[in-house]
PDB file of C-alpha atoms in Angstrom:
ATOM      1  CA  MET A 376     158.143 103.153-157.455  1.00  0.00           C
ATOM      2  CA  THR A 377     157.939 104.164-153.754  1.00  0.00           C
ATOM      3  CA  VAL A 378     156.284 101.831-151.094  1.00  0.00           C
ATOM      4  CA  VAL A 379     153.333 104.412-150.846  1.00  0.00           C
ATOM      5  CA  ASN A 380     152.532 104.408-154.281  1.00  0.00           C
ATOM      6  CA  GLN A 381     152.809 100.249-154.302  1.00  0.00           C
ATOM      7  CA  LEU A 382     150.424 100.257-151.652  1.00  0.00           C
ATOM      8  CA  MET A 383     148.164 102.820-153.258  1.00  0.00           C
ATOM      9  CA  LYS A 384     148.176 100.616-156.379  1.00  0.00           C
ATOM     10  CA  LEU A 385     147.639  97.347-154.253  1.00  0.00           C
ATOM     11  CA  ALA A 386     144.367  99.042-153.154  1.00  0.00           C
ATOM     12  CA  PHE A 387     143.525  98.999-156.612  1.00  0.00           C
ATOM     13  CA  VAL A 388     144.858  95.702-157.426  1.00  0.00           C
ATOM     14  CA  ALA A 389     142.240  94.279-154.860  1.00  0.00           C
ATOM     15  CA  ALA A 390     139.535  95.574-156.910  1.00  0.00           C
ATOM     16  CA  LEU A 391     140.256  93.300-159.657  1.00  0.00           C
ATOM     17  CA  ALA A 392     141.235  91.928-158.618  1.00  0.00           C
ATOM     18  CA  VAL A 393     152.354  69.915-173.254  1.00  0.00           C
ATOM     19  CA  GLN A 394     152.644  67.474-170.583  1.00  0.00           C
ATOM     20  CA  ALA A 395     153.588  68.001-167.206  1.00  0.00           C
ATOM     21  CA  GLY A 396     153.272  64.809-166.010  1.00  0.00           C
ATOM     22  CA  CYS A 397     150.418  65.168-163.524  1.00  0.00           C
ATOM     23  CA  ALA A 398     149.527  62.102-161.301  1.00  0.00           C
ATOM     24  CA  GLU A 399     146.329  61.488-159.131  1.00  0.00           C
ATOM     25  CA  SER A 400     147.882  58.842-156.923  1.00  0.00           C
ATOM     26  CA  PRO A 401     148.392  59.699-152.949  1.00  0.00           C
ATOM     27  CA  LYS A 402     151.732  60.818-152.068  1.00  0.00           C
ATOM     28  CA  SER A 403     153.753  59.087-149.785  1.00  0.00           C
ATOM     29  CA  GLU A 404     153.706  60.470-146.068  1.00  0.00           C
ATOM     30  CA  ASP A 405     157.201  58.638-145.197  1.00  0.00           C
ATOM     31  CA  ALA A 406     158.517  60.403-148.395  1.00  0.00           C
ATOM     32  CA  ALA A 407     157.196  63.869-147.559  1.00  0.00           C
ATOM     33  CA  ALA A 408     158.533  63.513-144.009  1.00  0.00           C
ATOM     34  CA  ASP A 409     162.356  62.768-145.313  1.00  0.00           C
ATOM     35  CA  LEU A 410     161.549  66.390-147.155  1.00  0.00           C
ATOM     36  CA  PRO A 411     163.468  69.726-146.236  1.00  0.00           C
ATOM     37  CA  GLU A 412     160.951  71.979-144.494  1.00  0.00           C
ATOM     38  CA  ILE A 413     159.846  75.668-145.614  1.00  0.00           C
ATOM     39  CA  ASP A 414     157.778  78.187-144.019  1.00  0.00           C
ATOM     40  CA  THR A 415     154.958  79.820-145.474  1.00  0.00           C
ATOM     41  CA  LEU A 416     156.906  83.269-145.239  1.00  0.00           C
ATOM     42  CA  VAL A 417     160.371  83.755-145.864  1.00  0.00           C
ATOM     43  CA  SER A 418     162.673  86.671-145.861  1.00  0.00           C
ATOM     44  CA  ALA A 419     165.046  87.850-148.579  1.00  0.00           C
ATOM     45  CA  GLU A 420     168.221  86.874-146.286  1.00  0.00           C
ATOM     46  CA  TRP A 421     166.936  83.274-146.151  1.00  0.00           C
ATOM     47  CA  LEU A 422     166.419  83.339-149.779  1.00  0.00           C
ATOM     48  CA  LYS A 423     169.594  84.789-150.492  1.00  0.00           C
ATOM     49  CA  GLU A 424     171.250  81.875-148.362  1.00  0.00           C
ATOM     50  CA  HIS A 425     169.047  79.042-150.022  1.00  0.00           C
ATOM     51  CA  LEU A 426     168.867  80.179-153.653  1.00  0.00           C
ATOM     52  CA  GLY A 427     171.311  77.608-154.837  1.00  0.00           C
ATOM     53  CA  ASP A 428     169.473  74.692-153.006  1.00  0.00           C
ATOM     54  CA  PRO A 429     168.690  71.907-155.741  1.00  0.00           C
ATOM     55  CA  ASP A 430     165.072  71.813-154.758  1.00  0.00           C
ATOM     56  CA  LEU A 431     163.938  75.117-154.670  1.00  0.00           C
ATOM     57  CA  VAL A 432     161.988  76.885-157.306  1.00  0.00           C
ATOM     58  CA  VAL A 433     161.394  80.309-157.222  1.00  0.00           C
ATOM     59  CA  LEU A 434     158.684  81.978-159.260  1.00  0.00           C
ATOM     60  CA  ASP A 435     157.714  85.639-160.165  1.00  0.00           C
ATOM     61  CA  ALA A 436     153.875  85.939-160.109  1.00  0.00           C
ATOM     62  CA  THR A 437     154.003  89.908-161.096  1.00  0.00           C
ATOM     63  CA  VAL A 438     151.248  91.262-163.054  1.00  0.00           C
ATOM     64  CA  ILE A 439     151.331  94.939-163.496  1.00  0.00           C
ATOM     65  CA  VAL A 440     148.337  97.445-162.930  1.00  0.00           C
ATOM     66  CA  GLU A 441     148.344 100.555-165.331  1.00  0.00           C
ATOM     67  CA  SER A 442     145.890 103.178-165.042  1.00  0.00           C
ATOM     68  CA  ASP A 443     144.843 105.941-167.609  1.00  0.00           C
ATOM     69  CA  ALA A 444     144.102 109.812-167.413  1.00  0.00           C
ATOM     70  CA  ALA A 445     140.793 109.200-166.383  1.00  0.00           C
ATOM     71  CA  GLY A 446     141.489 106.644-163.308  1.00  0.00           C
ATOM     72  CA  ASN A 447     140.561 103.429-164.766  1.00  0.00           C
ATOM     73  CA  PHE A 448     142.899 100.803-163.771  1.00  0.00           C
ATOM     74  CA  ARG A 449     143.796  97.481-166.140  1.00  0.00           C
ATOM     75  CA  SER A 450     146.003  94.410-165.506  1.00  0.00           C
ATOM     76  CA  VAL A 451     148.778  93.904-167.665  1.00  0.00           C
ATOM     77  CA  ASN A 452     150.877  90.807-168.129  1.00  0.00           C
ATOM     78  CA  GLY A 453     154.163  91.303-166.040  1.00  0.00           C
ATOM     79  CA  ARG A 454     156.382  89.354-168.119  1.00  0.00           C
ATOM     80  CA  ALA A 455     158.277  92.278-169.631  1.00  0.00           C
ATOM     81  CA  ASN A 456     158.919  93.326-165.920  1.00  0.00           C
ATOM     82  CA  TYR A 457     160.290  89.882-165.385  1.00  0.00           C
ATOM     83  CA  GLU A 458     162.478  90.107-168.480  1.00  0.00           C
ATOM     84  CA  ALA A 459     163.831  93.495-167.398  1.00  0.00           C
ATOM     85  CA  GLY A 460     164.958  92.112-164.179  1.00  0.00           C
ATOM     86  CA  HIS A 461     164.258  89.005-161.775  1.00  0.00           C
ATOM     87  CA  ILE A 462     165.725  87.111-159.054  1.00  0.00           C
ATOM     88  CA  PRO A 463     168.419  84.718-160.316  1.00  0.00           C
ATOM     89  CA  THR A 464     166.955  81.268-160.992  1.00  0.00           C
ATOM     90  CA  ALA A 465     163.227  82.765-161.040  1.00  0.00           C
ATOM     91  CA  GLY A 466     160.881  81.500-163.502  1.00  0.00           C
ATOM     92  CA  PHE A 467     157.871  83.446-164.502  1.00  0.00           C
ATOM     93  CA  ALA A 468     154.233  82.455-163.280  1.00  0.00           C
ATOM     94  CA  ASP A 469     151.928  83.772-165.930  1.00  0.00           C
ATOM     95  CA  LEU A 470     148.691  84.554-163.800  1.00  0.00           C
ATOM     96  CA  LEU A 471     147.030  86.803-166.686  1.00  0.00           C
ATOM     97  CA  GLY A 472     147.992  84.011-169.119  1.00  0.00           C
ATOM     98  CA  GLU A 473     148.442  80.034-168.647  1.00  0.00           C
ATOM     99  CA  LEU A 474     147.512  80.213-164.932  1.00  0.00           C
ATOM    100  CA  SER A 475     143.840  81.389-165.644  1.00  0.00           C
ATOM    101  CA  SER A 476     141.539  79.601-167.543  1.00  0.00           C
ATOM    102  CA  ALA A 477     140.916  80.429-171.217  1.00  0.00           C
ATOM    103  CA  GLU A 478     137.539  79.264-171.441  1.00  0.00           C
ATOM    104  CA  SER A 479     136.421  81.498-168.463  1.00  0.00           C
ATOM    105  CA  SER A 480     134.600  84.754-169.085  1.00  0.00           C
ATOM    106  CA  LEU A 481     136.780  86.064-165.835  1.00  0.00           C
ATOM    107  CA  GLN A 482     140.106  87.966-166.213  1.00  0.00           C
ATOM    108  CA  PHE A 483     141.334  85.433-163.475  1.00  0.00           C
ATOM    109  CA  GLY A 484     139.220  82.407-163.997  1.00  0.00           C
ATOM    110  CA  MET A 485     140.566  79.226-162.170  1.00  0.00           C
ATOM    111  CA  PRO A 486     141.907  76.738-164.448  1.00  0.00           C
ATOM    112  CA  SER A 487     141.350  73.377-164.072  1.00  0.00           C
ATOM    113  CA  PRO A 488     143.354  71.509-161.354  1.00  0.00           C
ATOM    114  CA  GLU A 489     145.050  69.464-163.947  1.00  0.00           C
ATOM    115  CA  GLU A 490     146.141  72.722-166.146  1.00  0.00           C
ATOM    116  CA  PHE A 491     147.446  74.341-163.266  1.00  0.00           C
ATOM    117  CA  ALA A 492     149.503  71.367-162.063  1.00  0.00           C
ATOM    118  CA  ALA A 493     150.827  71.248-165.808  1.00  0.00           C
ATOM    119  CA  VAL A 494     152.088  74.465-165.947  1.00  0.00           C
ATOM    120  CA  MET A 495     153.762  74.499-162.430  1.00  0.00           C
ATOM    121  CA  GLY A 496     155.333  71.060-163.429  1.00  0.00           C
ATOM    122  CA  ALA A 497     156.546  72.901-166.948  1.00  0.00           C
ATOM    123  CA  LEU A 498     157.828  75.505-164.509  1.00  0.00           C
ATOM    124  CA  GLY A 499     159.963  72.647-162.433  1.00  0.00           C
ATOM    125  CA  VAL A 500     157.764  72.214-159.613  1.00  0.00           C
ATOM    126  CA  GLY A 501     157.549  68.533-158.422  1.00  0.00           C
ATOM    127  CA  ASP A 502     156.658  66.671-155.424  1.00  0.00           C
ATOM    128  CA  ASP A 503     159.695  67.027-153.860  1.00  0.00           C
ATOM    129  CA  SER A 504     160.336  70.827-154.668  1.00  0.00           C
ATOM    130  CA  ARG A 505     160.134  73.856-152.483  1.00  0.00           C
ATOM    131  CA  VAL A 506     158.711  76.878-153.998  1.00  0.00           C
ATOM    132  CA  VAL A 507     159.273  80.629-153.013  1.00  0.00           C
ATOM    133  CA  LEU A 508     156.971  82.908-154.603  1.00  0.00           C
ATOM    134  CA  TYR A 509     157.272  86.740-155.135  1.00  0.00           C
ATOM    135  CA  ASP A 510     155.808  89.817-157.110  1.00  0.00           C
ATOM    136  CA  ASP A 511     156.782  93.547-157.563  1.00  0.00           C
ATOM    137  CA  MET A 512     153.647  95.044-155.641  1.00  0.00           C
ATOM    138  CA  GLY A 513     152.551  93.850-152.280  1.00  0.00           C
ATOM    139  CA  SER A 514     152.204  90.072-152.441  1.00  0.00           C
ATOM    140  CA  SER A 515     148.770  89.559-153.710  1.00  0.00           C
ATOM    141  CA  TRP A 516     149.893  87.833-157.003  1.00  0.00           C
ATOM    142  CA  ALA A 517     152.051  85.536-155.164  1.00  0.00           C
ATOM    143  CA  ALA A 518     149.794  84.676-152.651  1.00  0.00           C
ATOM    144  CA  ARG A 519     146.915  83.851-155.679  1.00  0.00           C
ATOM    145  CA  VAL A 520     149.594  81.116-157.069  1.00  0.00           C
ATOM    146  CA  TRP A 521     150.534  79.736-153.271  1.00  0.00           C
ATOM    147  CA  TRP A 522     146.727  79.404-152.591  1.00  0.00           C
ATOM    148  CA  MET A 523     146.420  77.599-155.982  1.00  0.00           C
ATOM    149  CA  LEU A 524     149.307  75.444-155.097  1.00  0.00           C
ATOM    150  CA  ARG A 525     147.447  74.496-151.487  1.00  0.00           C
ATOM    151  CA  TRP A 526     144.308  73.999-153.664  1.00  0.00           C
ATOM    152  CA  ILE A 527     146.032  70.860-155.384  1.00  0.00           C
ATOM    153  CA  GLY A 528     147.415  69.718-152.114  1.00  0.00           C
ATOM    154  CA  PHE A 529     151.148  70.969-152.666  1.00  0.00           C
ATOM    155  CA  ASP A 530     152.105  72.930-149.056  1.00  0.00           C
ATOM    156  CA  ARG A 531     155.931  73.350-149.696  1.00  0.00           C
ATOM    157  CA  ALA A 532     155.531  76.677-150.764  1.00  0.00           C
ATOM    158  CA  ALA A 533     156.300  80.219-149.282  1.00  0.00           C
ATOM    159  CA  LEU A 534     155.801  84.158-150.060  1.00  0.00           C
ATOM    160  CA  LEU A 535     158.969  85.968-150.043  1.00  0.00           C
ATOM    161  CA  ASP A 536     158.182  88.681-147.416  1.00  0.00           C
ATOM    162  CA  GLY A 537     158.174  92.139-148.897  1.00  0.00           C
ATOM    163  CA  GLY A 538     158.572  90.797-152.542  1.00  0.00           C
ATOM    164  CA  LEU A 539     161.038  92.000-155.106  1.00  0.00           C
ATOM    165  CA  ASN A 540     161.428  95.254-153.328  1.00  0.00           C
ATOM    166  CA  ALA A 541     162.746  93.402-149.897  1.00  0.00           C
ATOM    167  CA  TRP A 542     165.116  91.267-152.104  1.00  0.00           C
ATOM    168  CA  THR A 543     166.679  94.262-153.685  1.00  0.00           C
ATOM    169  CA  ALA A 544     166.980  96.371-150.410  1.00  0.00           C
ATOM    170  CA  ALA A 545     168.805  93.372-149.197  1.00  0.00           C
ATOM    171  CA  GLY A 546     171.487  93.529-151.794  1.00  0.00           C
ATOM    172  CA  GLY A 547     169.849  90.964-153.802  1.00  0.00           C
ATOM    173  CA  GLU A 548     171.411  90.783-157.432  1.00  0.00           C
ATOM    174  CA  LEU A 549     168.696  90.800-160.685  1.00  0.00           C
ATOM    175  CA  SER A 550     169.185  88.918-163.534  1.00  0.00           C
ATOM    176  CA  THR A 551     167.629  88.954-166.994  1.00  0.00           C
ATOM    177  CA  GLU A 552     168.589  85.502-167.864  1.00  0.00           C
ATOM    178  CA  PRO A 553     165.836  83.425-169.193  1.00  0.00           C
ATOM    179  CA  VAL A 554     165.387  80.525-167.095  1.00  0.00           C
ATOM    180  CA  PHE A 555     164.623  76.929-168.090  1.00  0.00           C
ATOM    181  CA  ARG A 556     163.881  73.751-165.617  1.00  0.00           C
ATOM    182  CA  ALA A 557     162.936  70.366-166.578  1.00  0.00           C
ATOM    183  CA  THR A 558     159.359  69.415-166.260  1.00  0.00           C
ATOM    184  CA  ARG A 559     158.662  67.765-163.049  1.00  0.00           C
ATOM    185  CA  THR A 560     155.854  65.460-162.090  1.00  0.00           C
ATOM    186  CA  LEU A 561     153.157  67.199-159.529  1.00  0.00           C
ATOM    187  CA  THR A 562     150.852  64.843-157.843  1.00  0.00           C
ATOM    188  CA  LEU A 563     147.079  66.142-157.556  1.00  0.00           C
ATOM    189  CA  ASN A 564     145.777  65.945-153.932  1.00  0.00           C
ATOM    190  CA  LEU A 565     142.674  68.228-154.586  1.00  0.00           C
ATOM    191  CA  ARG A 566     141.535  70.248-151.810  1.00  0.00           C
ATOM    192  CA  PRO A 567     138.073  71.550-153.331  1.00  0.00           C
ATOM    193  CA  GLU A 568     136.871  73.118-149.818  1.00  0.00           C
ATOM    194  CA  LEU A 569     139.574  75.904-150.516  1.00  0.00           C
ATOM    195  CA  ILE A 570     137.733  77.446-153.388  1.00  0.00           C
ATOM    196  CA  ALA A 571     134.065  78.682-152.565  1.00  0.00           C
ATOM    197  CA  ASP A 572     131.518  79.311-155.308  1.00  0.00           C
ATOM    198  CA  GLN A 573     128.901  81.437-155.848  1.00  0.00           C
ATOM    199  CA  GLU A 574     126.243  79.300-154.355  1.00  0.00           C
ATOM    200  CA  GLU A 575     128.269  78.677-151.020  1.00  0.00           C
ATOM    201  CA  VAL A 576     128.681  82.346-150.532  1.00  0.00           C
ATOM    202  CA  ARG A 577     124.895  82.813-150.865  1.00  0.00           C
ATOM    203  CA  ALA A 578     124.279  80.500-148.097  1.00  0.00           C
ATOM    204  CA  SER A 579     126.804  82.300-146.200  1.00  0.00           C
ATOM    205  CA  ILE A 580     125.353  85.795-145.930  1.00  0.00           C
ATOM    206  CA  ASP A 581     123.980  86.327-142.106  1.00  0.00           C
ATOM    207  CA  ASN A 582     125.122  82.977-141.178  1.00  0.00           C
ATOM    208  CA  ASP A 583     126.703  83.173-137.675  1.00  0.00           C
ATOM    209  CA  ALA A 584     128.726  79.896-138.733  1.00  0.00           C
ATOM    210  CA  VAL A 585     130.622  81.648-141.497  1.00  0.00           C
ATOM    211  CA  ASN A 586     133.035  84.638-141.577  1.00  0.00           C
ATOM    212  CA  LEU A 587     132.603  86.540-144.772  1.00  0.00           C
ATOM    213  CA  VAL A 588     135.736  88.872-145.348  1.00  0.00           C
ATOM    214  CA  ASP A 589     136.351  91.816-148.063  1.00  0.00           C
ATOM    215  CA  ALA A 590     139.479  92.266-148.997  1.00  0.00           C
ATOM    216  CA  LEU A 591     138.867  95.423-151.298  1.00  0.00           C
ATOM    217  CA  PRO A 592     139.599  99.000-150.199  1.00  0.00           C
ATOM    218  CA  GLU A 593     137.331 100.669-147.479  1.00  0.00           C
ATOM    219  CA  ILE A 594     135.818 103.106-150.166  1.00  0.00           C
ATOM    220  CA  HIS A 595     134.877 100.206-152.355  1.00  0.00           C
ATOM    221  CA  TYR A 596     133.432  98.265-149.428  1.00  0.00           C
ATOM    222  CA  ARG A 597     131.247 101.018-148.364  1.00  0.00           C
ATOM    223  CA  GLY A 598     129.891 101.646-152.064  1.00  0.00           C
ATOM    224  CA  GLU A 599     131.679 104.956-152.700  1.00  0.00           C
ATOM    225  CA  TRP A 600     133.363 103.718-155.860  1.00  0.00           C
ATOM    226  CA  THR A 601     133.136 100.419-157.836  1.00  0.00           C
ATOM    227  CA  MET A 602     134.857  98.804-160.921  1.00  0.00           C
ATOM    228  CA  TYR A 603     132.005  96.240-161.154  1.00  0.00           C
ATOM    229  CA  ASP A 604     128.446  95.989-162.083  1.00  0.00           C
ATOM    230  CA  GLN A 605     127.015  96.989-158.424  1.00  0.00           C
ATOM    231  CA  PRO A 606     128.771  99.018-155.591  1.00  0.00           C
ATOM    232  CA  GLY A 607     129.413  98.198-152.118  1.00  0.00           C
ATOM    233  CA  HIS A 608     130.130  94.504-150.436  1.00  0.00           C
ATOM    234  CA  ILE A 609     128.388  91.130-150.223  1.00  0.00           C
ATOM    235  CA  PRO A 610     125.794  91.714-147.077  1.00  0.00           C
ATOM    236  CA  SER A 611     127.295  90.480-143.578  1.00  0.00           C
ATOM    237  CA  ALA A 612     131.057  90.491-144.792  1.00  0.00           C
ATOM    238  CA  VAL A 613     133.582  92.517-142.735  1.00  0.00           C
ATOM    239  CA  ASN A 614     136.124  94.728-144.259  1.00  0.00           C
ATOM    240  CA  VAL A 615     140.008  93.637-143.997  1.00  0.00           C
ATOM    241  CA  PRO A 616     141.191  95.641-146.856  1.00  0.00           C
ATOM    242  CA  VAL A 617     144.749  93.711-148.133  1.00  0.00           C
ATOM    243  CA  THR A 618     146.426  97.105-147.526  1.00  0.00           C
ATOM    244  CA  SER A 619     145.810  96.360-143.643  1.00  0.00           C
ATOM    245  CA  LEU A 620     148.397  93.832-143.792  1.00  0.00           C
ATOM    246  CA  PHE A 621     151.433  95.322-144.853  1.00  0.00           C
ATOM    247  CA  ASP A 622     153.943  97.716-142.907  1.00  0.00           C
ATOM    248  CA  GLU A 623     155.401 100.739-144.820  1.00  0.00           C
ATOM    249  CA  THR A 624     158.183  98.811-146.176  1.00  0.00           C
ATOM    250  CA  GLY A 625     155.540  96.446-147.802  1.00  0.00           C
ATOM    251  CA  GLN A 626     156.383  93.568-145.637  1.00  0.00           C
ATOM    252  CA  PHE A 627     153.493  91.416-143.609  1.00  0.00           C
ATOM    253  CA  ARG A 628     152.898  93.131-140.303  1.00  0.00           C
ATOM    254  CA  THR A 629     153.627  91.128-137.371  1.00  0.00           C
ATOM    255  CA  ASP A 630     151.538  87.939-136.381  1.00  0.00           C
ATOM    256  CA  GLU A 631     150.743  89.864-133.150  1.00  0.00           C
ATOM    257  CA  VAL A 632     149.266  92.965-135.193  1.00  0.00           C
ATOM    258  CA  LEU A 633     147.561  90.611-137.756  1.00  0.00           C
ATOM    259  CA  SER A 634     145.973  88.837-134.849  1.00  0.00           C
ATOM    260  CA  GLY A 635     144.158  91.878-133.732  1.00  0.00           C
ATOM    261  CA  ILE A 636     142.956  92.344-137.140  1.00  0.00           C
ATOM    262  CA  PHE A 637     141.502  88.790-137.636  1.00  0.00           C
ATOM    263  CA  VAL A 638     139.527  88.187-134.796  1.00  0.00           C
ATOM    264  CA  GLY A 639     136.797  85.361-134.303  1.00  0.00           C
ATOM    265  CA  ASP A 640     136.542  81.571-134.358  1.00  0.00           C
ATOM    266  CA  ARG A 641     139.447  79.957-135.865  1.00  0.00           C
ATOM    267  CA  GLU A 642     137.774  76.795-136.563  1.00  0.00           C
ATOM    268  CA  ALA A 643     134.586  78.386-138.087  1.00  0.00           C
ATOM    269  CA  ARG A 644     134.193  78.485-142.100  1.00  0.00           C
ATOM    270  CA  THR A 645     136.023  82.000-143.201  1.00  0.00           C
ATOM    271  CA  ILE A 646     135.572  82.882-146.814  1.00  0.00           C
ATOM    272  CA  THR A 647     137.652  85.818-148.430  1.00  0.00           C
ATOM    273  CA  TYR A 648     137.034  87.513-151.348  1.00  0.00           C
ATOM    274  CA  CYS A 649     137.735  90.823-153.382  1.00  0.00           C
ATOM    275  CA  GLY A 650     137.029  91.749-157.434  1.00  0.00           C
ATOM    276  CA  GLY A 651     138.959  88.645-158.918  1.00  0.00           C
ATOM    277  CA  GLY A 652     140.350  86.747-155.999  1.00  0.00           C
ATOM    278  CA  ILE A 653     143.899  88.142-155.835  1.00  0.00           C
ATOM    279  CA  ALA A 654     143.645  90.524-152.569  1.00  0.00           C
ATOM    280  CA  ALA A 655     141.555  87.726-151.155  1.00  0.00           C
ATOM    281  CA  ALA A 656     144.382  85.063-151.656  1.00  0.00           C
ATOM    282  CA  ALA A 657     146.729  87.388-149.462  1.00  0.00           C
ATOM    283  CA  ASP A 658     144.010  87.772-146.649  1.00  0.00           C
ATOM    284  CA  ALA A 659     143.400  83.808-146.727  1.00  0.00           C
ATOM    285  CA  PHE A 660     147.482  83.688-146.383  1.00  0.00           C
ATOM    286  CA  VAL A 661     147.405  85.663-143.449  1.00  0.00           C
ATOM    287  CA  LEU A 662     144.361  83.879-142.181  1.00  0.00           C
ATOM    288  CA  THR A 663     146.003  80.572-142.377  1.00  0.00           C
ATOM    289  CA  ARG A 664     149.304  81.300-140.690  1.00  0.00           C
ATOM    290  CA  LEU A 665     147.268  82.577-137.864  1.00  0.00           C
ATOM    291  CA  GLY A 666     145.792  79.213-137.708  1.00  0.00           C
ATOM    292  CA  PHE A 667     142.245  79.569-138.966  1.00  0.00           C
ATOM    293  CA  THR A 668     141.846  76.243-140.080  1.00  0.00           C
ATOM    294  CA  ASP A 669     138.761  76.487-142.595  1.00  0.00           C
ATOM    295  CA  VAL A 670     139.660  79.032-144.679  1.00  0.00           C
ATOM    296  CA  ALA A 671     138.268  79.516-148.490  1.00  0.00           C
ATOM    297  CA  ILE A 672     138.584  82.296-150.975  1.00  0.00           C
ATOM    298  CA  TYR A 673     135.708  83.155-153.520  1.00  0.00           C
ATOM    299  CA  ALA A 674     138.161  82.764-156.544  1.00  0.00           C
ATOM    300  CA  ALA A 675     135.335  84.650-158.888  1.00  0.00           C
ATOM    301  CA  SER A 676     134.780  87.156-156.205  1.00  0.00           C
ATOM    302  CA  LEU A 677     132.752  90.441-157.304  1.00  0.00           C
ATOM    303  CA  GLU A 678     133.499  89.957-160.768  1.00  0.00           C
ATOM    304  CA  GLU A 679     130.977  87.167-161.078  1.00  0.00           C
ATOM    305  CA  TRP A 680     128.781  88.212-158.096  1.00  0.00           C
ATOM    306  CA  THR A 681     127.745  91.611-159.074  1.00  0.00           C
ATOM    307  CA  ALA A 682     126.889  90.228-163.018  1.00  0.00           C
ATOM    308  CA  ASN A 683     124.025  88.589-161.364  1.00  0.00           C
ATOM    309  CA  PRO A 684     121.528  91.117-160.489  1.00  0.00           C
ATOM    310  CA  ASP A 685     119.871  88.699-157.970  1.00  0.00           C
ATOM    311  CA  ASN A 686     122.932  88.341-155.868  1.00  0.00           C
ATOM    312  CA  PRO A 687     122.377  91.292-153.105  1.00  0.00           C
ATOM    313  CA  MET A 688     124.849  94.094-152.421  1.00  0.00           C
ATOM    314  CA  GLU A 689     125.155  96.412-149.561  1.00  0.00           C
ATOM    315  CA  ILE A 690     126.336 100.042-149.233  1.00  0.00           C
ATOM    316  CA  ASN A 691     127.238 101.997-146.326  1.00  0.00           C
ATOM    317  CA  LEU A 692     127.610 105.517-147.665  1.00  0.00           C
ATOM    318  CA  GLU A 693     126.484 107.045-144.446  1.00  0.00           C
ATOM    319  CA  ASP A 694     129.925 105.932-142.826  1.00  0.00           C
ATOM    320  CA  MET A 695     131.444 108.140-144.865  1.00  0.00           C
ATOM    321  CA  GLU A 696     130.375 111.545-143.272  1.00  0.00           C
TER     322      GLU A 696
END
């Protein structure tokens, strides 16, 4: 798949958007200070150099987006792609399965913190791990898992810049070998403020103290096209399409360029949303890297919002002229 095709599909992705030893005691700051650091964004060359590090856990978070002749899109579990070829040592983080709530009516409903930590622990992620996440389309799927790790209090995670394409472009090999890791303990230090709910978003409309950011494609934001019950965007939201975050190679644009896209008070409450909380996570990832200090994603996003006829939506079709 070409990078152009990937970015086109990513635009529509934006519209979709056992025991594991979970503990609840606070982590030791002294112990954390002794652990190796990791940036929130790493290159393929960095990963090639560190792939054998014993504390490094690599996870493939790919979800496949398929379309039919009528132009309808659907999400498909990415495990088959993972099994066909993944970065050596990488496990599979199943966003469509065990990393979403089975009880939720939403496609990517948030699991409980305990459920999420249990799955991560079963994948070999422990308190002393470093984690690198990637997918094969943009980085939004990986960003969702990255954000969920931060939500439960785990900060030692990074995205692979450019994802699987960057890895293969750098000469990285692929493996079809299954990966098994010992179950680890992952401590919960929950940050509930990283996930906004419907009530908070409703209260944020036309609130000058809050920035609402829509990560959907521009045609969806304006109301020309929708996959949900109502077209348009949440009133007072600004549009920063997830595709605007990446260059022609599929890697994140420079911080200088991204700082020109995300402007405003970096200490203000900032809530990102999309269709199902996936593209919103990529926007939130960039905002956090740029130094915005109070960022949340509306994880249920328009899948939940537009299902409630009492929730307002705004369209700007005249801007298309």
